[in-house]
Amino acid sequence: MLFLALRTLRARKGGFAGAFVALVCAAALVTACGALLETGLRGDIRIERYAGTDTVVTADQNLHWTKHKKGKTKTKSKPLTERAWLDTTAVDTLRAVPGIEAVVPELTFPAHVLTASGRALDTDDNAWGHAWESARLTPFTLRAGRAPTAPGEVVLDADLARRAAVPVGGTVTVQAGQAPGAYRVVGIAAPPGRDALARQASVFFADADARRLAGHPGQVASVGLFTAPGANPSTVRAAAREALAGTGAQVRTGTDRGPAEFPAAAKARVTLVSLGGALGGTSLLVAILVVVGTFALSVQQRRREIALLRAIGATPRQIRRMVGREALVVGLIAGALGAFAGLGLARWLHGRFVAFGAIPDTLALKLSAIPPIGAVLLTLLAAWTAARVSVRRAARIRPTEALADAAIERPRLGVVRTIGGVVAALGYGVLLLVLRTLDTEPKSTPVTFLTVIVAAVAIALLGPLLARAGIAVLGLVVGRLSPISGFLAARNARAAAERVAAVVTPLSLAVAMASTILFTQTTASHAAGEQAKAGTLASYTLVAGPGVPGRAAEAVRAVPGVEVATEVLHTLVRAGQDKFPAQGVTPQGVQRTLDPKTRSGAFAALADGTVAVSESAARTKGVGVGDDLRITMGDGVQVTLKVIAVYERGLGFGDLTLPHALVAAHVDRPAAEAVLISGTYAATAGSALSREALQRALGEFPGIRVLDRGEVEQARRDQAGTQAQVNYVAMGLIIAFTGIAVVNTLVMATSARRREFALLQLVGTTRRQVMRMLRWETGAVVVLAAVLGSVVAYATLTAYSVGMTGSASPYAPPLTYAAVLVAATGLAFVATVVPGRVALRGNPADAMGLRD
């Protein structure tokens, strides 16, 4: 049978081309997703700032909790969303450890050098201030000038000094702490062999200034240890761990220093694990569905051949082994090529995610042999399983019935297939009910895509029934519109329901998957935008690249006509094991700038020691007005707050609303992201509050912009579009894969009809009529697939919308939906018209003599 399988592959290259393409794409997707997943699990975080020391001590940067399930106790941990700081008592403890030559405390805080126009030279993620005493950790050495010793003095890295165009002795504006200030540059420093660190700009302050600006009295970001000459580093580290036992401090060495330097990269690991897992799981399910459909169509086109083998004595087992070995050979070659292509795809995906800001470039892509090998094995398994499932009925048929059965299509579905289709349809209904109860994106997203795939499985299994019913209706319309070509198209489609179903399945999956991916994003972002728009009462909003410092908010509060200036800062917090987006707002007069649509309690009662929660968070944690809620802040500090209000607009304002001072004390970047201003008629100025009056009050704070309500809405839409790009790129690969599957299947189905087209020509049908028939037939198939895909997408999106927004009205922009249908239609017609024209070339009599 292996010899026969190889001969069949050689003779039927075209018949296996479709399966080969599907398997190549599947292997590439699995490899890319596996590489992202491995990067999240084992990716290296590049070391820059701590390159000069082999040991770094930090606070525990993970949140731990104990989970009890089925009599077992498990301890779980997740990276904190903000940097946890270390008590300075650890510094004194470490100085007493034998074998340590020097203990160097490190302070890390945002410090932006501003241009004359107030623009920050660097982004939020790579502009940091430090105390000069920690320069040794890299090490930074002076190239010019001296170290800062007095307040108001700084040392810049050489690249930053060049970009700021400031020499030693010059003055530079640095925003750090509560307000930007003018500092005198007393020195320029650089690490060995470079002008600056590759991924962060460095500003060094005098020690006293650094402690004040860091805003963490009695704490340090980390501690660098230098082993004394002659001491054993391993012994010293062991002694340091023993000395710090019970404090929660962590002694890091080697590659473990990277997460201490770049906490954002450590958090990105979790993002990549979840993203790679979700994308990989969805890709694998789609790949299996596509590959099974492709092999089913291939086997369907070989029914006469298989029937002949059965008639001359081949056993069912031999048929299954032959087709299985064909699949293994195709799968091995396709898997190897796809795995190689997947490595390049992984690099491209990693680069896109870095460009969108979803992950920092400090988390390097991890490429090993594990994802390609896994992809090849999974491809082989998918190919073999798809082939065995597809050939099951053809191999079991009796030899005496084989040739007759191959000549006609089965009028009824098999019992097993029918039961499987009904079970899949019921499973789809169950998943819709589950989806209606999920009100957070991390929970609902994987269920949403699984729901679409289960619906596609039901369509694939019940496809012939759906095709006959759909064509029976569409055939009447087509027949009336075109009495000759339309009539032929309707009759052909009705007689070949299995072939139609094989084409409808990937096309409907493409419509459903594309619509779901696009419109889950628009539904959630539109609902959040509408809530934020309706609930933002401020007349003006202050924004700035590096954040709005506290003194700028104080300055606008003194402007005549300004009643309330609410500082807003966002973060992520945990309550128990659940993670919630939260906002910190200035409590005084907050009801004049924000209206989260309070359902119970009083939002205006927000004050120190209190919290307002969304209805979703209240349900999740089982709390109401007057209850205590224990919250873990982003840096791991736990606080207990009293619930004073429950509000509806959680998508627009976050699930928790906290006092601004509490949030600012526990985030890495405490400057407000925005300041909301509510004002009235200013009697002293004789006019209403104006943008110009606010801008004049901000004269000493360059770079802060004053936006009106329309500009704020546009900025919010732009930000939502940037965040959605990550999901569009990730899931767009699945859309591309299903698009390739559509083209693949249609080309296979059309190319296999050469004898049918020849017969039509021999009985008097012209080539133009055959092509017109093919177009009508394709149009009917497209309509049927579009209806099925749209119904699946709409039902899924409605359930998603109910869970996420509380409304049964998903938001689907009509032009975007039309673009999905146009793209699907274009793919279908190109994939049928082109191979149709090729099939009609040559003499019809010669085509009738071709091997089937």
PDB file of C-alpha atoms in Angstrom, residues 274-513:
ATOM      1  CA  SER A 274      -2.426  34.179  26.740  1.00  0.00           C
ATOM      2  CA  LEU A 275      -2.241  35.620  23.222  1.00  0.00           C
ATOM      3  CA  GLY A 276      -0.162  32.761  21.854  1.00  0.00           C
ATOM      4  CA  GLY A 277      -2.379  30.196  23.554  1.00  0.00           C
ATOM      5  CA  ALA A 278      -5.629  31.767  22.328  1.00  0.00           C
ATOM      6  CA  LEU A 279      -4.318  32.365  18.821  1.00  0.00           C
ATOM      7  CA  GLY A 280      -2.697  28.928  18.665  1.00  0.00           C
ATOM      8  CA  GLY A 281      -5.786  27.113  19.932  1.00  0.00           C
ATOM      9  CA  THR A 282      -8.089  28.943  17.539  1.00  0.00           C
ATOM     10  CA  SER A 283      -5.655  28.421  14.653  1.00  0.00           C
ATOM     11  CA  LEU A 284      -5.406  24.713  15.389  1.00  0.00           C
ATOM     12  CA  LEU A 285      -9.178  24.257  15.502  1.00  0.00           C
ATOM     13  CA  VAL A 286      -9.643  26.210  12.270  1.00  0.00           C
ATOM     14  CA  ALA A 287      -6.787  24.279  10.668  1.00  0.00           C
ATOM     15  CA  ILE A 288      -8.305  20.922  11.595  1.00  0.00           C
ATOM     16  CA  LEU A 289     -11.676  21.989  10.217  1.00  0.00           C
ATOM     17  CA  VAL A 290     -10.136  23.260   6.974  1.00  0.00           C
ATOM     18  CA  VAL A 291      -7.871  20.251   6.500  1.00  0.00           C
ATOM     19  CA  VAL A 292     -10.715  17.792   7.126  1.00  0.00           C
ATOM     20  CA  GLY A 293     -12.839  19.652   4.572  1.00  0.00           C
ATOM     21  CA  THR A 294     -10.035  19.677   2.025  1.00  0.00           C
ATOM     22  CA  PHE A 295      -9.347  15.958   2.375  1.00  0.00           C
ATOM     23  CA  ALA A 296     -13.073  15.206   2.269  1.00  0.00           C
ATOM     24  CA  LEU A 297     -13.339  17.023  -1.073  1.00  0.00           C
ATOM     25  CA  SER A 298     -10.227  15.239  -2.337  1.00  0.00           C
ATOM     26  CA  VAL A 299     -11.604  11.816  -1.381  1.00  0.00           C
ATOM     27  CA  GLN A 300     -14.981  12.721  -2.866  1.00  0.00           C
ATOM     28  CA  GLN A 301     -13.275  13.428  -6.202  1.00  0.00           C
ATOM     29  CA  ARG A 302     -11.539  10.016  -6.010  1.00  0.00           C
ATOM     30  CA  ARG A 303     -14.662   7.948  -5.308  1.00  0.00           C
ATOM     31  CA  ARG A 304     -14.521   6.192  -8.663  1.00  0.00           C
ATOM     32  CA  GLU A 305     -10.877   5.268  -8.128  1.00  0.00           C
ATOM     33  CA  ILE A 306     -11.524   3.969  -4.597  1.00  0.00           C
ATOM     34  CA  ALA A 307     -14.615   2.147  -5.837  1.00  0.00           C
ATOM     35  CA  LEU A 308     -12.545   0.405  -8.501  1.00  0.00           C
ATOM     36  CA  LEU A 309      -9.963  -0.701  -5.917  1.00  0.00           C
ATOM     37  CA  ARG A 310     -12.755  -2.109  -3.751  1.00  0.00           C
ATOM     38  CA  ALA A 311     -14.245  -3.889  -6.762  1.00  0.00           C
ATOM     39  CA  ILE A 312     -10.960  -5.654  -7.591  1.00  0.00           C
ATOM     40  CA  GLY A 313     -10.498  -6.915  -4.035  1.00  0.00           C
ATOM     41  CA  ALA A 314      -8.908  -4.165  -1.890  1.00  0.00           C
ATOM     42  CA  THR A 315     -10.036  -4.438   1.725  1.00  0.00           C
ATOM     43  CA  PRO A 316     -11.355  -1.461   3.736  1.00  0.00           C
ATOM     44  CA  ARG A 317      -8.238  -1.605   5.899  1.00  0.00           C
ATOM     45  CA  GLN A 318      -5.986  -1.419   2.836  1.00  0.00           C
ATOM     46  CA  ILE A 319      -7.916   1.573   1.486  1.00  0.00           C
ATOM     47  CA  ARG A 320      -7.624   3.377   4.811  1.00  0.00           C
ATOM     48  CA  ARG A 321      -3.917   2.584   5.084  1.00  0.00           C
ATOM     49  CA  MET A 322      -3.276   3.773   1.531  1.00  0.00           C
ATOM     50  CA  VAL A 323      -5.059   7.105   2.025  1.00  0.00           C
ATOM     51  CA  GLY A 324      -3.524   7.516   5.482  1.00  0.00           C
ATOM     52  CA  ARG A 325      -0.005   7.026   4.126  1.00  0.00           C
ATOM     53  CA  GLU A 326      -0.702   9.460   1.304  1.00  0.00           C
ATOM     54  CA  ALA A 327      -1.725  11.980   3.946  1.00  0.00           C
ATOM     55  CA  LEU A 328       1.406  11.323   6.008  1.00  0.00           C
ATOM     56  CA  VAL A 329       3.689  11.907   3.015  1.00  0.00           C
ATOM     57  CA  VAL A 330       1.868  15.122   2.092  1.00  0.00           C
ATOM     58  CA  GLY A 331       1.741  16.177   5.749  1.00  0.00           C
ATOM     59  CA  LEU A 332       5.457  15.599   6.297  1.00  0.00           C
ATOM     60  CA  ILE A 333       6.523  17.719   3.317  1.00  0.00           C
ATOM     61  CA  ALA A 334       3.904  20.417   3.968  1.00  0.00           C
ATOM     62  CA  GLY A 335       4.652  20.452   7.702  1.00  0.00           C
ATOM     63  CA  ALA A 336       8.380  20.956   7.145  1.00  0.00           C
ATOM     64  CA  LEU A 337       7.838  23.821   4.691  1.00  0.00           C
ATOM     65  CA  GLY A 338       5.138  25.400   6.866  1.00  0.00           C
ATOM     66  CA  ALA A 339       7.249  25.149  10.014  1.00  0.00           C
ATOM     67  CA  PHE A 340      10.126  26.927   8.293  1.00  0.00           C
ATOM     68  CA  ALA A 341       7.778  29.656   7.043  1.00  0.00           C
ATOM     69  CA  GLY A 342       6.279  29.898  10.537  1.00  0.00           C
ATOM     70  CA  LEU A 343       9.602  31.046  11.997  1.00  0.00           C
ATOM     71  CA  GLY A 344       9.553  34.067   9.697  1.00  0.00           C
ATOM     72  CA  LEU A 345       5.908  34.638  10.530  1.00  0.00           C
ATOM     73  CA  ALA A 346       6.751  34.599  14.247  1.00  0.00           C
ATOM     74  CA  ARG A 347       9.410  37.279  13.715  1.00  0.00           C
ATOM     75  CA  TRP A 348       6.926  39.417  11.814  1.00  0.00           C
ATOM     76  CA  LEU A 349       4.244  39.030  14.500  1.00  0.00           C
ATOM     77  CA  HIS A 350       6.706  39.876  17.268  1.00  0.00           C
ATOM     78  CA  GLY A 351       7.781  42.980  15.366  1.00  0.00           C
ATOM     79  CA  ARG A 352       4.167  44.097  14.861  1.00  0.00           C
ATOM     80  CA  PHE A 353       3.326  43.637  18.545  1.00  0.00           C
ATOM     81  CA  VAL A 354       6.381  45.673  19.523  1.00  0.00           C
ATOM     82  CA  ALA A 355       5.437  48.406  17.044  1.00  0.00           C
ATOM     83  CA  PHE A 356       1.906  48.577  18.468  1.00  0.00           C
ATOM     84  CA  GLY A 357       3.238  48.773  22.026  1.00  0.00           C
ATOM     85  CA  ALA A 358       1.612  45.506  23.107  1.00  0.00           C
ATOM     86  CA  ILE A 359       4.984  44.163  24.242  1.00  0.00           C
ATOM     87  CA  PRO A 360       8.285  45.976  24.818  1.00  0.00           C
ATOM     88  CA  ASP A 361      11.288  45.308  22.593  1.00  0.00           C
ATOM     89  CA  THR A 362      13.210  44.280  25.715  1.00  0.00           C
ATOM     90  CA  LEU A 363      11.451  40.901  25.522  1.00  0.00           C
ATOM     91  CA  ALA A 364      13.382  39.077  22.818  1.00  0.00           C
ATOM     92  CA  LEU A 365      11.689  36.533  20.580  1.00  0.00           C
ATOM     93  CA  LYS A 366      12.612  32.994  21.624  1.00  0.00           C
ATOM     94  CA  LEU A 367      13.120  30.615  18.715  1.00  0.00           C
ATOM     95  CA  SER A 368      13.936  26.982  19.312  1.00  0.00           C
ATOM     96  CA  ALA A 369      13.277  23.652  17.638  1.00  0.00           C
ATOM     97  CA  ILE A 370      10.257  22.926  19.836  1.00  0.00           C
ATOM     98  CA  PRO A 371       7.576  24.920  17.918  1.00  0.00           C
ATOM     99  CA  PRO A 372       8.614  23.656  14.429  1.00  0.00           C
ATOM    100  CA  ILE A 373       8.822  20.049  15.602  1.00  0.00           C
ATOM    101  CA  GLY A 374       5.490  20.376  17.362  1.00  0.00           C
ATOM    102  CA  ALA A 375       3.968  21.940  14.243  1.00  0.00           C
ATOM    103  CA  VAL A 376       5.202  19.098  12.024  1.00  0.00           C
ATOM    104  CA  LEU A 377       3.846  16.464  14.418  1.00  0.00           C
ATOM    105  CA  LEU A 378       0.487  18.222  14.720  1.00  0.00           C
ATOM    106  CA  THR A 379       0.343  18.623  10.938  1.00  0.00           C
ATOM    107  CA  LEU A 380       1.005  14.919  10.467  1.00  0.00           C
ATOM    108  CA  LEU A 381      -1.650  14.053  13.027  1.00  0.00           C
ATOM    109  CA  ALA A 382      -4.181  16.437  11.435  1.00  0.00           C
ATOM    110  CA  ALA A 383      -3.479  15.114   7.934  1.00  0.00           C
ATOM    111  CA  TRP A 384      -3.684  11.471   8.968  1.00  0.00           C
ATOM    112  CA  THR A 385      -6.853  11.995  11.015  1.00  0.00           C
ATOM    113  CA  ALA A 386      -8.507  14.050   8.275  1.00  0.00           C
ATOM    114  CA  ALA A 387      -7.701  11.430   5.661  1.00  0.00           C
ATOM    115  CA  ARG A 388      -8.946   8.507   7.776  1.00  0.00           C
ATOM    116  CA  VAL A 389     -12.176  10.320   8.633  1.00  0.00           C
ATOM    117  CA  SER A 390     -12.760  11.354   5.023  1.00  0.00           C
ATOM    118  CA  VAL A 391     -12.213   7.875   3.551  1.00  0.00           C
ATOM    119  CA  ARG A 392     -14.242   6.078   6.210  1.00  0.00           C
ATOM    120  CA  ARG A 393     -17.434   5.548   4.212  1.00  0.00           C
ATOM    121  CA  ALA A 394     -15.714   5.013   0.842  1.00  0.00           C
ATOM    122  CA  ALA A 395     -13.606   2.236   2.369  1.00  0.00           C
ATOM    123  CA  ARG A 396     -16.539   0.444   4.023  1.00  0.00           C
ATOM    124  CA  ILE A 397     -18.817   0.176   0.990  1.00  0.00           C
ATOM    125  CA  ARG A 398     -19.399  -3.299  -0.464  1.00  0.00           C
ATOM    126  CA  PRO A 399     -17.346  -4.107  -3.557  1.00  0.00           C
ATOM    127  CA  THR A 400     -20.466  -4.927  -5.594  1.00  0.00           C
ATOM    128  CA  GLU A 401     -21.971  -1.518  -4.805  1.00  0.00           C
ATOM    129  CA  ALA A 402     -18.770   0.504  -5.031  1.00  0.00           C
ATOM    130  CA  LEU A 403     -18.860   1.595  -8.685  1.00  0.00           C
ATOM    131  CA  ALA A 404     -22.593   2.314  -8.687  1.00  0.00           C
ATOM    132  CA  ASP A 405     -22.312   4.332  -5.491  1.00  0.00           C
ATOM    133  CA  ALA A 406     -19.418   6.322  -6.890  1.00  0.00           C
ATOM    134  CA  ALA A 407     -21.473   7.374  -9.895  1.00  0.00           C
ATOM    135  CA  ILE A 408     -24.278   8.999  -7.906  1.00  0.00           C
ATOM    136  CA  GLU A 409     -24.367  11.221  -4.856  1.00  0.00           C
ATOM    137  CA  ARG A 410     -25.948   9.976  -1.661  1.00  0.00           C
ATOM    138  CA  PRO A 411     -29.461  11.390  -1.207  1.00  0.00           C
ATOM    139  CA  ARG A 412     -29.264  11.179   2.591  1.00  0.00           C
ATOM    140  CA  LEU A 413     -26.686  11.857   5.264  1.00  0.00           C
ATOM    141  CA  GLY A 414     -25.243   9.039   7.316  1.00  0.00           C
ATOM    142  CA  VAL A 415     -26.603   8.518  10.804  1.00  0.00           C
ATOM    143  CA  VAL A 416     -23.269   9.232  12.523  1.00  0.00           C
ATOM    144  CA  ARG A 417     -22.754  12.446  10.557  1.00  0.00           C
ATOM    145  CA  THR A 418     -26.296  13.612  11.265  1.00  0.00           C
ATOM    146  CA  ILE A 419     -25.958  12.951  14.993  1.00  0.00           C
ATOM    147  CA  GLY A 420     -22.587  14.713  15.028  1.00  0.00           C
ATOM    148  CA  GLY A 421     -24.082  17.744  13.283  1.00  0.00           C
ATOM    149  CA  VAL A 422     -26.994  17.925  15.703  1.00  0.00           C
ATOM    150  CA  VAL A 423     -24.626  17.637  18.684  1.00  0.00           C
ATOM    151  CA  ALA A 424     -22.437  20.415  17.259  1.00  0.00           C
ATOM    152  CA  ALA A 425     -25.498  22.616  16.737  1.00  0.00           C
ATOM    153  CA  LEU A 426     -26.624  21.980  20.322  1.00  0.00           C
ATOM    154  CA  GLY A 427     -23.088  22.738  21.520  1.00  0.00           C
ATOM    155  CA  TYR A 428     -23.249  26.018  19.634  1.00  0.00           C
ATOM    156  CA  GLY A 429     -26.463  26.890  21.441  1.00  0.00           C
ATOM    157  CA  VAL A 430     -24.927  26.057  24.819  1.00  0.00           C
ATOM    158  CA  LEU A 431     -21.894  28.220  24.091  1.00  0.00           C
ATOM    159  CA  LEU A 432     -24.167  31.118  23.151  1.00  0.00           C
ATOM    160  CA  LEU A 433     -25.850  30.848  26.556  1.00  0.00           C
ATOM    161  CA  VAL A 434     -22.444  30.739  28.267  1.00  0.00           C
ATOM    162  CA  LEU A 435     -21.226  33.730  26.277  1.00  0.00           C
ATOM    163  CA  ARG A 436     -24.188  35.815  27.441  1.00  0.00           C
ATOM    164  CA  THR A 437     -22.953  35.458  31.040  1.00  0.00           C
ATOM    165  CA  LEU A 438     -19.326  36.522  30.438  1.00  0.00           C
ATOM    166  CA  ASP A 439     -18.746  40.219  31.101  1.00  0.00           C
ATOM    167  CA  THR A 440     -14.962  40.579  30.796  1.00  0.00           C
ATOM    168  CA  GLU A 441     -12.902  40.446  27.609  1.00  0.00           C
ATOM    169  CA  PRO A 442     -10.285  37.892  28.841  1.00  0.00           C
ATOM    170  CA  LYS A 443     -13.081  35.438  29.628  1.00  0.00           C
ATOM    171  CA  SER A 444     -15.321  36.092  26.643  1.00  0.00           C
ATOM    172  CA  THR A 445     -12.782  36.292  23.792  1.00  0.00           C
ATOM    173  CA  PRO A 446     -11.735  32.600  23.626  1.00  0.00           C
ATOM    174  CA  VAL A 447     -15.331  31.460  24.104  1.00  0.00           C
ATOM    175  CA  THR A 448     -16.449  33.775  21.302  1.00  0.00           C
ATOM    176  CA  PHE A 449     -14.104  32.260  18.734  1.00  0.00           C
ATOM    177  CA  LEU A 450     -14.765  28.711  19.955  1.00  0.00           C
ATOM    178  CA  THR A 451     -18.477  29.383  19.452  1.00  0.00           C
ATOM    179  CA  VAL A 452     -17.902  30.331  15.798  1.00  0.00           C
ATOM    180  CA  ILE A 453     -15.779  27.246  15.176  1.00  0.00           C
ATOM    181  CA  VAL A 454     -18.366  24.919  16.722  1.00  0.00           C
ATOM    182  CA  ALA A 455     -21.001  26.517  14.477  1.00  0.00           C
ATOM    183  CA  ALA A 456     -18.731  25.897  11.477  1.00  0.00           C
ATOM    184  CA  VAL A 457     -18.412  22.235  12.504  1.00  0.00           C
ATOM    185  CA  ALA A 458     -22.199  21.975  12.569  1.00  0.00           C
ATOM    186  CA  ILE A 459     -22.401  23.558   9.104  1.00  0.00           C
ATOM    187  CA  ALA A 460     -19.739  21.165   7.791  1.00  0.00           C
ATOM    188  CA  LEU A 461     -21.532  18.088   9.128  1.00  0.00           C
ATOM    189  CA  LEU A 462     -25.033  19.168   8.130  1.00  0.00           C
ATOM    190  CA  GLY A 463     -23.777  20.895   4.988  1.00  0.00           C
ATOM    191  CA  PRO A 464     -25.549  18.745   2.372  1.00  0.00           C
ATOM    192  CA  LEU A 465     -28.915  19.262   4.094  1.00  0.00           C
ATOM    193  CA  LEU A 466     -28.339  23.011   4.346  1.00  0.00           C
ATOM    194  CA  ALA A 467     -27.109  23.108   0.740  1.00  0.00           C
ATOM    195  CA  ARG A 468     -30.184  21.299  -0.607  1.00  0.00           C
ATOM    196  CA  ALA A 469     -32.534  23.555   1.354  1.00  0.00           C
ATOM    197  CA  GLY A 470     -30.688  26.724   0.368  1.00  0.00           C
ATOM    198  CA  ILE A 471     -30.325  25.798  -3.298  1.00  0.00           C
ATOM    199  CA  ALA A 472     -33.992  24.782  -3.465  1.00  0.00           C
ATOM    200  CA  VAL A 473     -34.918  28.355  -2.572  1.00  0.00           C
ATOM    201  CA  LEU A 474     -32.159  30.149  -4.466  1.00  0.00           C
ATOM    202  CA  GLY A 475     -32.606  27.882  -7.499  1.00  0.00           C
ATOM    203  CA  LEU A 476     -36.097  29.271  -8.108  1.00  0.00           C
ATOM    204  CA  VAL A 477     -34.739  32.811  -8.161  1.00  0.00           C
ATOM    205  CA  VAL A 478     -31.737  31.936 -10.314  1.00  0.00           C
ATOM    206  CA  GLY A 479     -33.871  29.925 -12.754  1.00  0.00           C
ATOM    207  CA  ARG A 480     -36.215  32.861 -13.311  1.00  0.00           C
ATOM    208  CA  LEU A 481     -33.413  35.363 -13.751  1.00  0.00           C
ATOM    209  CA  SER A 482     -31.581  33.179 -16.295  1.00  0.00           C
ATOM    210  CA  PRO A 483     -33.753  30.462 -17.897  1.00  0.00           C
ATOM    211  CA  ILE A 484     -30.815  28.568 -19.452  1.00  0.00           C
ATOM    212  CA  SER A 485     -27.618  29.157 -17.464  1.00  0.00           C
ATOM    213  CA  GLY A 486     -29.482  29.786 -14.220  1.00  0.00           C
ATOM    214  CA  PHE A 487     -31.544  26.621 -14.678  1.00  0.00           C
ATOM    215  CA  LEU A 488     -28.391  24.571 -15.271  1.00  0.00           C
ATOM    216  CA  ALA A 489     -26.704  26.156 -12.240  1.00  0.00           C
ATOM    217  CA  ALA A 490     -29.650  25.342  -9.970  1.00  0.00           C
ATOM    218  CA  ARG A 491     -29.867  21.747 -11.214  1.00  0.00           C
ATOM    219  CA  ASN A 492     -26.117  21.208 -10.888  1.00  0.00           C
ATOM    220  CA  ALA A 493     -25.972  22.620  -7.382  1.00  0.00           C
ATOM    221  CA  ARG A 494     -28.995  20.589  -6.256  1.00  0.00           C
ATOM    222  CA  ALA A 495     -27.536  17.366  -7.683  1.00  0.00           C
ATOM    223  CA  ALA A 496     -24.111  17.965  -6.111  1.00  0.00           C
ATOM    224  CA  ALA A 497     -25.089  18.972  -2.590  1.00  0.00           C
ATOM    225  CA  GLU A 498     -21.947  17.456  -1.044  1.00  0.00           C
ATOM    226  CA  ARG A 499     -19.715  19.478  -3.354  1.00  0.00           C
ATOM    227  CA  VAL A 500     -21.683  22.638  -2.601  1.00  0.00           C
ATOM    228  CA  ALA A 501     -21.451  21.914   1.108  1.00  0.00           C
ATOM    229  CA  ALA A 502     -17.688  21.440   0.841  1.00  0.00           C
ATOM    230  CA  VAL A 503     -17.456  24.926  -0.677  1.00  0.00           C
ATOM    231  CA  VAL A 504     -20.013  26.592   1.609  1.00  0.00           C
ATOM    232  CA  THR A 505     -18.280  25.477   4.825  1.00  0.00           C
ATOM    233  CA  PRO A 506     -14.968  27.395   4.468  1.00  0.00           C
ATOM    234  CA  LEU A 507     -16.707  30.374   2.846  1.00  0.00           C
ATOM    235  CA  SER A 508     -19.263  30.685   5.659  1.00  0.00           C
ATOM    236  CA  LEU A 509     -16.469  30.186   8.200  1.00  0.00           C
ATOM    237  CA  ALA A 510     -14.524  33.039   6.575  1.00  0.00           C
ATOM    238  CA  VAL A 511     -17.539  35.378   6.750  1.00  0.00           C
ATOM    239  CA  ALA A 512     -18.390  34.361  10.317  1.00  0.00           C
ATOM    240  CA  MET A 513     -14.809  34.520  11.596  1.00  0.00           C
TER     241      MET A 513
END
